[in-house]
PDB file of C-alpha atoms and ligand atoms in Angstrom:
ATOM      1  CA  MET C1162      14.265  24.989  42.636  1.00 90.00           C
ATOM      2  CA  LEU C1163      16.084  21.673  43.145  1.00 96.00           C
ATOM      3  CA  ASN C1164      16.849  19.327  40.280  1.00 98.00           C
ATOM      4  CA  ALA C1165      14.595  16.607  41.672  1.00 98.00           C
ATOM      5  CA  ASP C1166      13.953  13.456  39.646  1.00 98.00           C
ATOM      6  CA  LEU C1167      11.408  11.361  41.500  1.00 99.00           C
ATOM      7  CA  HIS C1168      10.290   8.800  38.923  1.00 98.00           C
ATOM      8  CA  CYS C1169      12.309   6.125  37.096  1.00 98.00           C
ATOM      9  CA  HIS C1170      12.568   2.370  36.549  1.00 98.00           C
ATOM     10  CA  SER C1171      15.298  -0.236  36.973  1.00 98.00           C
ATOM     11  CA  THR C1172      15.696  -3.865  35.846  1.00 98.00           C
ATOM     12  CA  ILE C1173      13.617  -4.749  38.918  1.00 98.00           C
ATOM     13  CA  SER C1174      10.556  -3.720  36.862  1.00 98.00           C
ATOM     14  CA  ASP C1175      10.740  -2.569  33.220  1.00 98.00           C
ATOM     15  CA  GLY C1176      13.836  -0.392  33.098  1.00 98.00           C
ATOM     16  CA  VAL C1177      17.062  -1.455  31.364  1.00 97.00           C
ATOM     17  CA  LEU C1178      19.598  -0.220  33.952  1.00 98.00           C
ATOM     18  CA  ALA C1179      20.311  -1.679  37.392  1.00 98.00           C
ATOM     19  CA  PRO C1180      19.513   0.499  40.440  1.00 98.00           C
ATOM     20  CA  ALA C1181      23.228   1.280  40.961  1.00 98.00           C
ATOM     21  CA  GLU C1182      23.614   2.333  37.313  1.00 98.00           C
ATOM     22  CA  LEU C1183      20.606   4.648  37.634  1.00 98.00           C
ATOM     23  CA  ALA C1184      22.049   6.236  40.770  1.00 99.00           C
ATOM     24  CA  ALA C1185      25.311   6.942  38.942  1.00 98.00           C
ATOM     25  CA  ARG C1186      23.454   8.349  35.952  1.00 98.00           C
ATOM     26  CA  ALA C1187      21.282  10.584  38.139  1.00 98.00           C
ATOM     27  CA  LYS C1188      24.393  11.926  39.867  1.00 98.00           C
ATOM     28  CA  ALA C1189      26.212  12.471  36.558  1.00 98.00           C
ATOM     29  CA  ASN C1190      23.177  14.310  35.154  1.00 98.00           C
ATOM     30  CA  GLY C1191      23.121  16.752  38.065  1.00 98.00           C
ATOM     31  CA  VAL C1192      20.119  15.356  39.938  1.00 98.00           C
ATOM     32  CA  GLU C1193      20.054  16.653  43.529  1.00 98.00           C
ATOM     33  CA  ILE C1194      17.270  14.508  44.977  1.00 98.00           C
ATOM     34  CA  TRP C1195      16.462  11.172  43.386  1.00 99.00           C
ATOM     35  CA  SER C1196      13.894   8.411  43.731  1.00 99.00           C
ATOM     36  CA  LEU C1197      13.669   4.935  42.224  1.00 99.00           C
ATOM     37  CA  THR C1198      10.002   4.098  41.573  1.00 99.00           C
ATOM     38  CA  ASP C1199       9.783   0.619  40.092  1.00 98.00           C
ATOM     39  CA  HIS C1200       6.346  -0.689  39.140  1.00 98.00           C
ATOM     40  CA  ASP C1201       4.727  -2.620  42.028  1.00 98.00           C
ATOM     41  CA  GLU C1202       8.154  -3.658  43.444  1.00 98.00           C
ATOM     42  CA  VAL C1203      10.592  -2.326  46.025  1.00 98.00           C
ATOM     43  CA  GLY C1204      13.346  -4.896  45.439  1.00 98.00           C
ATOM     44  CA  GLY C1205      15.743  -2.301  44.003  1.00 98.00           C
ATOM     45  CA  ILE C1206      15.526   0.230  46.823  1.00 99.00           C
ATOM     46  CA  ALA C1207      18.345  -1.102  49.032  1.00 98.00           C
ATOM     47  CA  GLU C1208      20.877  -1.036  46.163  1.00 98.00           C
ATOM     48  CA  ALA C1209      19.647   2.377  44.998  1.00 99.00           C
ATOM     49  CA  ARG C1210      19.897   3.862  48.490  1.00 99.00           C
ATOM     50  CA  GLN C1211      23.353   2.432  49.133  1.00 98.00           C
ATOM     51  CA  THR C1212      24.770   3.607  45.814  1.00 98.00           C
ATOM     52  CA  ALA C1213      23.173   7.042  46.167  1.00 98.00           C
ATOM     53  CA  ALA C1214      24.723   7.380  49.652  1.00 98.00           C
ATOM     54  CA  SER C1215      28.160   6.462  48.320  1.00 98.00           C
ATOM     55  CA  LEU C1216      27.791   9.177  45.645  1.00 98.00           C
ATOM     56  CA  GLY C1217      26.502  11.836  48.060  1.00 98.00           C
ATOM     57  CA  LEU C1218      23.160  11.869  46.241  1.00 98.00           C
ATOM     58  CA  ARG C1219      20.033  12.539  48.294  1.00 98.00           C
ATOM     59  CA  PHE C1220      17.698   9.519  47.927  1.00 98.00           C
ATOM     60  CA  VAL C1221      13.990   8.974  48.537  1.00 98.00           C
ATOM     61  CA  ALA C1222      12.541   5.441  48.502  1.00 99.00           C
ATOM     62  CA  GLY C1223       9.732   5.113  45.971  1.00 99.00           C
ATOM     63  CA  VAL C1224       7.341   2.840  44.106  1.00 99.00           C
ATOM     64  CA  GLU C1225       4.816   3.222  41.258  1.00 99.00           C
ATOM     65  CA  ILE C1226       1.627   1.287  41.934  1.00 98.00           C
ATOM     66  CA  SER C1227      -0.672   0.082  39.133  1.00 98.00           C
ATOM     67  CA  VAL C1228      -4.298   0.980  39.871  1.00 98.00           C
ATOM     68  CA  THR C1229      -7.594   0.390  38.076  1.00 98.00           C
ATOM     69  CA  TRP C1230      -9.905   3.378  38.364  1.00 98.00           C
ATOM     70  CA  ALA C1231     -13.090   3.920  36.308  1.00 97.00           C
ATOM     71  CA  GLY C1232     -12.058   0.941  34.180  1.00 96.00           C
ATOM     72  CA  LYS C1233      -8.699   2.437  33.183  1.00 97.00           C
ATOM     73  CA  THR C1234      -5.144   2.005  34.437  1.00 98.00           C
ATOM     74  CA  VAL C1235      -3.862   4.851  36.604  1.00 98.00           C
ATOM     75  CA  HIS C1236      -0.402   4.937  38.203  1.00 99.00           C
ATOM     76  CA  ILE C1237       0.156   6.191  41.745  1.00 99.00           C
ATOM     77  CA  VAL C1238       3.712   6.956  42.854  1.00 99.00           C
ATOM     78  CA  GLY C1239       4.599   6.566  46.523  1.00 99.00           C
ATOM     79  CA  LEU C1240       7.554   8.653  47.776  1.00 99.00           C
ATOM     80  CA  GLY C1241       9.358   8.504  51.109  1.00 98.00           C
ATOM     81  CA  ILE C1242       8.024   5.041  51.863  1.00 98.00           C
ATOM     82  CA  ASP C1243       9.404   2.533  54.336  1.00 98.00           C
ATOM     83  CA  GLU C1244       9.920  -0.132  51.682  1.00 98.00           C
ATOM     84  CA  ASN C1245       9.842  -2.891  54.285  1.00 98.00           C
ATOM     85  CA  HIS C1246       6.475  -1.976  55.760  1.00 98.00           C
ATOM     86  CA  PRO C1247       4.429  -5.222  55.770  1.00 98.00           C
ATOM     87  CA  THR C1248       1.175  -3.578  54.623  1.00 98.00           C
ATOM     88  CA  LEU C1249       2.930  -2.165  51.582  1.00 98.00           C
ATOM     89  CA  THR C1250       4.958  -5.263  50.704  1.00 98.00           C
ATOM     90  CA  ALA C1251       1.923  -7.550  51.063  1.00 98.00           C
ATOM     91  CA  GLY C1252      -0.177  -5.215  48.922  1.00 98.00           C
ATOM     92  CA  LEU C1253       2.460  -5.003  46.204  1.00 98.00           C
ATOM     93  CA  ALA C1254       2.740  -8.801  46.148  1.00 98.00           C
ATOM     94  CA  THR C1255      -0.979  -9.064  45.359  1.00 97.00           C
ATOM     95  CA  VAL C1256      -0.671  -6.500  42.538  1.00 97.00           C
ATOM     96  CA  ARG C1257       2.229  -8.438  40.978  1.00 96.00           C
ATOM     97  CA  GLY C1258       0.311 -11.693  41.283  1.00 94.00           C
ATOM     98  CA  GLY C1259      -1.586 -11.722  38.001  1.00 91.00           C
ATOM     99  CA  ARG C1260       1.244 -10.715  35.656  1.00 96.00           C
ATOM    100  CA  GLN C1261       2.363 -14.165  34.483  1.00 96.00           C
ATOM    101  CA  LEU C1262      -1.159 -15.239  33.536  1.00 96.00           C
ATOM    102  CA  ARG C1263      -1.760 -11.899  31.809  1.00 98.00           C
ATOM    103  CA  ALA C1264       1.490 -12.350  29.886  1.00 98.00           C
ATOM    104  CA  ARG C1265       0.277 -15.740  28.616  1.00 98.00           C
ATOM    105  CA  GLU C1266      -2.909 -14.084  27.357  1.00 98.00           C
ATOM    106  CA  ILE C1267      -0.962 -11.262  25.709  1.00 98.00           C
ATOM    107  CA  ALA C1268       1.214 -13.875  23.983  1.00 98.00           C
ATOM    108  CA  ASP C1269      -1.864 -15.834  22.823  1.00 98.00           C
ATOM    109  CA  GLN C1270      -3.255 -12.703  21.175  1.00 98.00           C
ATOM    110  CA  LEU C1271       0.070 -11.916  19.529  1.00 98.00           C
ATOM    111  CA  GLN C1272       0.234 -15.516  18.299  1.00 98.00           C
ATOM    112  CA  GLN C1273      -3.140 -15.011  16.620  1.00 98.00           C
ATOM    113  CA  ALA C1274      -1.738 -11.852  15.037  1.00 97.00           C
ATOM    114  CA  GLY C1275       1.071 -13.965  13.560  1.00 97.00           C
ATOM    115  CA  ILE C1276       3.801 -13.288  16.152  1.00 98.00           C
ATOM    116  CA  ALA C1277       5.204 -16.492  17.618  1.00 97.00           C
ATOM    117  CA  GLY C1278       7.148 -17.112  20.825  1.00 98.00           C
ATOM    118  CA  ALA C1279       6.212 -13.857  22.515  1.00 98.00           C
ATOM    119  CA  PHE C1280       5.777 -15.275  26.040  1.00 98.00           C
ATOM    120  CA  GLU C1281       9.296 -16.740  26.104  1.00 98.00           C
ATOM    121  CA  GLY C1282      10.586 -13.706  24.218  1.00 98.00           C
ATOM    122  CA  ALA C1283       9.163 -11.223  26.704  1.00 98.00           C
ATOM    123  CA  LEU C1284      10.541 -13.233  29.619  1.00 98.00           C
ATOM    124  CA  GLU C1285      14.015 -13.023  28.101  1.00 98.00           C
ATOM    125  CA  HIS C1286      13.751  -9.242  28.441  1.00 97.00           C
ATOM    126  CA  ALA C1287      12.390  -9.390  32.002  1.00 98.00           C
ATOM    127  CA  SER C1288      15.126  -9.684  34.646  1.00 96.00           C
ATOM    128  CA  ASN C1289      12.376 -10.151  37.206  1.00 95.00           C
ATOM    129  CA  PRO C1290       9.893 -12.704  35.769  1.00 95.00           C
ATOM    130  CA  SER C1291       7.173 -11.852  38.308  1.00 95.00           C
ATOM    131  CA  MET C1292       7.125  -8.334  36.831  1.00 97.00           C
ATOM    132  CA  VAL C1293       6.773  -9.319  33.165  1.00 98.00           C
ATOM    133  CA  GLY C1294       4.715  -6.657  31.404  1.00 98.00           C
ATOM    134  CA  ARG C1295       4.022  -4.840  28.196  1.00 98.00           C
ATOM    135  CA  THR C1296       7.417  -3.127  28.004  1.00 98.00           C
ATOM    136  CA  HIS C1297       9.127  -6.540  27.879  1.00 98.00           C
ATOM    137  CA  PHE C1298       6.806  -7.627  25.073  1.00 98.00           C
ATOM    138  CA  ALA C1299       7.533  -4.375  23.270  1.00 98.00           C
ATOM    139  CA  ARG C1300      11.294  -5.011  23.511  1.00 98.00           C
ATOM    140  CA  TYR C1301      10.819  -8.534  22.173  1.00 98.00           C
ATOM    141  CA  LEU C1302       8.811  -7.185  19.218  1.00 98.00           C
ATOM    142  CA  VAL C1303      11.601  -4.705  18.460  1.00 98.00           C
ATOM    143  CA  ALA C1304      14.314  -7.374  18.821  1.00 97.00           C
ATOM    144  CA  SER C1305      12.426  -9.683  16.463  1.00 97.00           C
ATOM    145  CA  GLY C1306      11.980  -6.952  13.846  1.00 98.00           C
ATOM    146  CA  VAL C1307       8.205  -6.555  14.085  1.00 98.00           C
ATOM    147  CA  ARG C1308       8.561  -2.812  14.663  1.00 98.00           C
ATOM    148  CA  PRO C1309      11.664  -0.578  14.758  1.00 97.00           C
ATOM    149  CA  SER C1310      11.006   0.986  18.176  1.00 96.00           C
ATOM    150  CA  VAL C1311       9.157   0.474  21.439  1.00 97.00           C
ATOM    151  CA  ALA C1312       7.107   3.605  20.713  1.00 96.00           C
ATOM    152  CA  GLU C1313       5.916   2.119  17.410  1.00 97.00           C
ATOM    153  CA  VAL C1314       5.035  -1.167  19.085  1.00 98.00           C
ATOM    154  CA  PHE C1315       2.815   0.752  21.518  1.00 98.00           C
ATOM    155  CA  ARG C1316       1.083   2.393  18.570  1.00 98.00           C
ATOM    156  CA  ASP C1317       0.129  -0.874  16.853  1.00 98.00           C
ATOM    157  CA  PHE C1318       0.104  -3.474  19.645  1.00 98.00           C
ATOM    158  CA  LEU C1319      -0.474  -3.907  23.387  1.00 98.00           C
ATOM    159  CA  VAL C1320      -2.920  -0.984  23.723  1.00 98.00           C
ATOM    160  CA  GLU C1321      -6.715  -0.949  23.798  1.00 96.00           C
ATOM    161  CA  GLY C1322      -8.174  -2.006  20.448  1.00 97.00           C
ATOM    162  CA  LYS C1323      -4.899  -3.566  19.214  1.00 98.00           C
ATOM    163  CA  PRO C1324      -3.522  -7.131  19.366  1.00 98.00           C
ATOM    164  CA  GLY C1325      -1.895  -7.972  22.690  1.00 98.00           C
ATOM    165  CA  PHE C1326      -4.130  -5.835  24.906  1.00 98.00           C
ATOM    166  CA  VAL C1327      -5.457  -7.770  27.889  1.00 97.00           C
ATOM    167  CA  PRO C1328      -7.613  -5.797  30.314  1.00 94.00           C
ATOM    168  CA  HIS C1329      -6.352  -6.294  33.837  1.00 95.00           C
ATOM    169  CA  ARG C1330      -7.599  -5.473  37.303  1.00 96.00           C
ATOM    170  CA  TRP C1331      -4.834  -3.842  39.337  1.00 98.00           C
ATOM    171  CA  ALA C1332      -5.120  -2.382  42.870  1.00 98.00           C
ATOM    172  CA  THR C1333      -7.935   0.013  43.782  1.00 98.00           C
ATOM    173  CA  LEU C1334      -7.088   3.685  44.340  1.00 99.00           C
ATOM    174  CA  ASP C1335      -8.079   3.250  47.962  1.00 98.00           C
ATOM    175  CA  GLU C1336      -5.646   0.349  48.407  1.00 98.00           C
ATOM    176  CA  ALA C1337      -2.703   2.013  46.656  1.00 99.00           C
ATOM    177  CA  VAL C1338      -2.964   5.297  48.578  1.00 99.00           C
ATOM    178  CA  GLY C1339      -3.619   3.355  51.788  1.00 99.00           C
ATOM    179  CA  TRP C1340      -0.524   1.153  51.436  1.00 99.00           C
ATOM    180  CA  ILE C1341       1.665   4.165  50.648  1.00 99.00           C
ATOM    181  CA  ARG C1342       0.375   6.088  53.647  1.00 99.00           C
ATOM    182  CA  ALA C1343       0.659   3.046  55.930  1.00 98.00           C
ATOM    183  CA  ALA C1344       4.334   2.903  54.900  1.00 99.00           C
ATOM    184  CA  GLY C1345       4.771   6.574  55.849  1.00 98.00           C
ATOM    185  CA  GLY C1346       4.932   7.786  52.248  1.00 98.00           C
ATOM    186  CA  HIS C1347       3.373  10.519  50.147  1.00 98.00           C
ATOM    187  CA  ALA C1348       1.033   9.484  47.326  1.00 99.00           C
ATOM    188  CA  VAL C1349       1.433  11.237  43.973  1.00 99.00           C
ATOM    189  CA  ILE C1350      -0.671  10.889  40.802  1.00 99.00           C
ATOM    190  CA  ALA C1351       1.755   9.857  38.049  1.00 99.00           C
ATOM    191  CA  HIS C1352       1.686  11.443  34.559  1.00 98.00           C
ATOM    192  CA  PRO C1353      -1.938  12.700  34.806  1.00 98.00           C
ATOM    193  CA  GLY C1354      -1.906  13.891  31.202  1.00 98.00           C
ATOM    194  CA  ARG C1355      -1.751  10.318  29.942  1.00 97.00           C
ATOM    195  CA  TYR C1356      -5.152   9.100  31.097  1.00 98.00           C
ATOM    196  CA  PRO C1357      -8.094   8.980  28.686  1.00 96.00           C
ATOM    197  CA  PHE C1358     -10.477  10.767  31.055  1.00 98.00           C
ATOM    198  CA  THR C1359     -12.967  13.535  30.494  1.00 97.00           C
ATOM    199  CA  ASP C1360     -12.540  16.683  32.625  1.00 95.00           C
ATOM    200  CA  LEU C1361     -15.377  15.439  34.806  1.00 97.00           C
ATOM    201  CA  GLN C1362     -13.684  12.092  35.397  1.00 98.00           C
ATOM    202  CA  ARG C1363     -10.308  13.704  35.995  1.00 97.00           C
ATOM    203  CA  ASN C1364     -11.806  16.019  38.605  1.00 97.00           C
ATOM    204  CA  ALA C1365     -13.505  13.046  40.262  1.00 98.00           C
ATOM    205  CA  LEU C1366     -10.142  11.246  40.348  1.00 98.00           C
ATOM    206  CA  LEU C1367      -8.474  14.280  41.967  1.00 98.00           C
ATOM    207  CA  ASP C1368     -11.298  14.568  44.518  1.00 98.00           C
ATOM    208  CA  SER C1369     -11.185  10.878  45.479  1.00 98.00           C
ATOM    209  CA  PHE C1370      -7.395  10.928  45.614  1.00 98.00           C
ATOM    210  CA  ARG C1371      -7.345  13.915  47.962  1.00 98.00           C
ATOM    211  CA  ALA C1372     -10.130  12.459  50.119  1.00 98.00           C
ATOM    212  CA  LEU C1373      -7.997   9.314  50.563  1.00 98.00           C
ATOM    213  CA  GLY C1374      -5.040  11.407  51.719  1.00 98.00           C
ATOM    214  CA  GLY C1375      -3.123  11.723  48.448  1.00 98.00           C
ATOM    215  CA  THR C1376      -1.001  14.887  48.380  1.00 98.00           C
ATOM    216  CA  GLY C1377       0.924  15.125  45.111  1.00 98.00           C
ATOM    217  CA  ILE C1378       0.647  15.234  41.343  1.00 99.00           C
ATOM    218  CA  GLU C1379       3.308  15.027  38.643  1.00 99.00           C
ATOM    219  CA  VAL C1380       3.566  18.234  36.654  1.00 98.00           C
ATOM    220  CA  ILE C1381       6.903  17.839  34.878  1.00 98.00           C
ATOM    221  CA  THR C1382       7.229  14.306  33.501  1.00 98.00           C
ATOM    222  CA  GLY C1383       8.571  12.695  30.342  1.00 97.00           C
ATOM    223  CA  SER C1384       4.957  11.815  29.505  1.00 96.00           C
ATOM    224  CA  HIS C1385       3.820  15.445  29.299  1.00 98.00           C
ATOM    225  CA  THR C1386       4.175  17.958  26.492  1.00 97.00           C
ATOM    226  CA  PRO C1387       5.302  21.503  27.394  1.00 96.00           C
ATOM    227  CA  ASP C1388       1.646  22.591  27.107  1.00 98.00           C
ATOM    228  CA  GLN C1389       0.761  19.960  29.684  1.00 98.00           C
ATOM    229  CA  TYR C1390       3.472  21.281  32.063  1.00 98.00           C
ATOM    230  CA  ALA C1391       1.501  24.527  32.199  1.00 97.00           C
ATOM    231  CA  GLU C1392      -1.888  22.810  32.315  1.00 98.00           C
ATOM    232  CA  TYR C1393      -0.949  20.547  35.230  1.00 98.00           C
ATOM    233  CA  ALA C1394       0.856  23.326  37.098  1.00 98.00           C
ATOM    234  CA  ARG C1395      -2.487  25.132  37.061  1.00 98.00           C
ATOM    235  CA  ILE C1396      -4.407  22.014  38.069  1.00 98.00           C
ATOM    236  CA  ALA C1397      -1.958  21.266  40.918  1.00 98.00           C
ATOM    237  CA  ARG C1398      -2.501  24.775  42.288  1.00 98.00           C
ATOM    238  CA  GLN C1399      -6.259  24.602  41.869  1.00 97.00           C
ATOM    239  CA  ALA C1400      -6.524  21.179  43.483  1.00 97.00           C
ATOM    240  CA  GLY C1401      -4.157  22.079  46.327  1.00 97.00           C
ATOM    241  CA  LEU C1402      -1.781  19.258  45.402  1.00 98.00           C
ATOM    242  CA  LEU C1403       2.007  19.449  45.671  1.00 98.00           C
ATOM    243  CA  ALA C1404       3.851  19.270  42.368  1.00 98.00           C
ATOM    244  CA  SER C1405       6.333  16.541  41.495  1.00 98.00           C
ATOM    245  CA  ARG C1406       8.892  16.062  38.745  1.00 98.00           C
ATOM    246  CA  GLY C1407      10.462  12.963  37.221  1.00 98.00           C
ATOM    247  CA  ALA C1408      11.626  11.782  33.818  1.00 98.00           C
ATOM    248  CA  ASP C1409       9.975   8.335  34.056  1.00 98.00           C
ATOM    249  CA  PHE C1410      13.275   7.149  32.598  1.00 98.00           C
ATOM    250  CA  HIS C1411      13.260   3.485  31.454  1.00 98.00           C
ATOM    251  CA  GLY C1412      16.511   3.310  29.501  1.00 97.00           C
ATOM    252  CA  PRO C1413      18.914   5.061  27.143  1.00 96.00           C
ATOM    253  CA  GLY C1414      17.475   5.472  23.660  1.00 88.00           C
ATOM    254  CA  GLU C1415      14.031   4.365  24.754  1.00 91.00           C
ATOM    255  CA  SER C1416      12.652   7.096  26.991  1.00 88.00           C
ATOM    256  CA  ARG C1417      11.675  10.567  25.886  1.00 89.00           C
ATOM    257  CA  ALA C1418      13.556  12.174  28.787  1.00 97.00           C
ATOM    258  CA  ASP C1419      16.777  11.329  30.590  1.00 98.00           C
ATOM    259  CA  LEU C1420      17.147  11.575  34.380  1.00 98.00           C
ATOM    260  CA  GLY C1421      17.246  15.175  35.566  1.00 98.00           C
ATOM    261  CA  SER C1422      16.947  16.581  32.036  1.00 98.00           C
ATOM    262  CA  LEU C1423      13.439  18.035  32.005  1.00 98.00           C
ATOM    263  CA  PRO C1424      12.630  21.679  32.824  1.00 98.00           C
ATOM    264  CA  LEU C1425      12.604  22.429  36.560  1.00 98.00           C
ATOM    265  CA  LEU C1426       9.286  22.978  38.322  1.00 97.00           C
ATOM    266  CA  PRO C1427       8.118  26.597  38.167  1.00 94.00           C
ATOM    267  CA  ALA C1428       9.764  28.375  41.138  1.00 91.00           C
ATOM    268  CA  ASN C1429       6.460  29.521  42.670  1.00 92.00           C
ATOM    269  CA  LEU C1430       4.783  26.105  42.596  1.00 97.00           C
ATOM    270  CA  PRO C1431       4.714  24.220  45.947  1.00 98.00           C
ATOM    271  CA  ALA C1432       6.866  21.112  45.464  1.00 98.00           C
ATOM    272  CA  ILE C1433       6.260  17.693  47.040  1.00 98.00           C
ATOM    273  CA  TRP C1434       9.796  17.715  48.533  1.00 98.00           C
ATOM    274  CA  GLN C1435       9.522  21.227  50.045  1.00 95.00           C
ATOM    275  CA  ASP C1436       9.339  20.026  53.673  1.00 93.00           C
ATOM    276  CA  TRP C1437      11.570  16.956  53.429  1.00 94.00           C
TER     277      TRP C1437
HETATM  278  P1  LIG B 656       2.162  -2.851  32.149  1.00 52.44           P
HETATM  279  O1  LIG B 656       2.294  -2.423  33.578  1.00 52.44           O
HETATM  280  O2  LIG B 656       2.657  -4.245  31.895  1.00 52.44           O
HETATM  281  O3  LIG B 656       0.783  -2.607  31.590  1.00 52.44           O
HETATM  282  O4  LIG B 656       3.149  -1.946  31.297  1.00 52.44           O
HETATM  283  C1  LIG B 656       3.050  -0.552  31.395  1.00 52.44           C
HETATM  284  C2  LIG B 656       4.340   0.059  30.882  1.00 52.44           C
HETATM  285  O5  LIG B 656       4.340   0.056  29.463  1.00 52.44           O
HETATM  286  C3  LIG B 656       4.477   1.515  31.256  1.00 52.44           C
HETATM  287  O6  LIG B 656       5.001   1.640  32.539  1.00 52.44           O
HETATM  288  C4  LIG B 656       5.444   1.999  30.220  1.00 52.44           C
HETATM  289  O7  LIG B 656       6.765   1.669  30.597  1.00 52.44           O
HETATM  290  C5  LIG B 656       5.079   1.166  29.012  1.00 52.44           C
HETATM  291  N1  LIG B 656       4.223   1.925  28.074  1.00 52.44           N
HETATM  292  C6  LIG B 656       2.889   2.056  28.100  1.00 52.44           C
HETATM  293  N2  LIG B 656       2.462   2.811  27.070  1.00 52.44           N
HETATM  294  C7  LIG B 656       3.570   3.169  26.381  1.00 52.44           C
HETATM  295  C8  LIG B 656       3.823   3.949  25.207  1.00 52.44           C
HETATM  296  N3  LIG B 656       2.824   4.509  24.511  1.00 52.44           N
HETATM  297  N4  LIG B 656       5.104   4.099  24.800  1.00 52.44           N
HETATM  298  C9  LIG B 656       6.124   3.520  25.482  1.00 52.44           C
HETATM  299  N5  LIG B 656       5.946   2.781  26.584  1.00 52.44           N
HETATM  300  C10 LIG B 656       4.697   2.608  27.029  1.00 52.44           C
HETATM  301 MN1  LIG B 657       7.124   1.270  32.741  1.00 52.44          MN
HETATM  302 MN1  LIG B 658       3.511   5.027  34.776  1.00 52.44          MN
HETATM  303 MN1  LIG B 659       6.825   5.014  35.437  1.00 52.44          MN
END
């Protein structure tokens, strides 16, 4: 089984390394097939592809699209996309559209919780201001001493029921899978173990996703526990979805898993890259 790492983030969205730095890190860590999957943005793909080529690292263009489904946020990864396809780029532009306004509302809530200057603070951590999001707020809260780590910020702030949570309407599932397919890509459900769904809802999500032409599901991801590796390997098989693997690396010292460092997919599990 290949050391495939098909999910990570650069400074184009909420990662801390530039696309070229990620490519070098993937190569150094022994990754054999690599994808950059920034949130709602493909602006890092050209640099990632070029650097990967210069390193002899197999590269797949990717993106991670924010979706609202059953009132919750779900992430859909697109792999093997033509990042310049107009349907995809126009769709992603609409998804990015509301982030600045949302950031103002997040900052207003944090202000009421006694944390000043969060809008400007978050922007300082966002290389790409149109992509400002919760991770940038979390880094500002760490830098200003409110909490010692990003993980602890996400325990006490920015999540449902805590200060700094602003419900947001992202793309629909139909749109996200449609844009990915229009761009010639494969749609993959990201970190399925993270969503607060009942079994019934999760099965409905899998059914709708497949009916729309989605083909993959992440099994090995930095968001899953080892128990969830086994659980989602079983679900992938049952649902007839191809398994994917990626660290969801955001930066050194911040992410649970480094590029290429997680266990490989089980050898007998059909992998999303098997026919590429
Ligand atoms: P946004 O798209 O602005 O809602 O931000 C979502 C991002 O926040 C995710 O892609 C993660 O990078 C980060 N995030 C969400 N929940 C957590 C968590 N519990 N711990 C660390 N990072 C998180
Ligand atoms: Mn992220
Ligand atoms: Mn995600
Ligand atoms: Mn991600």
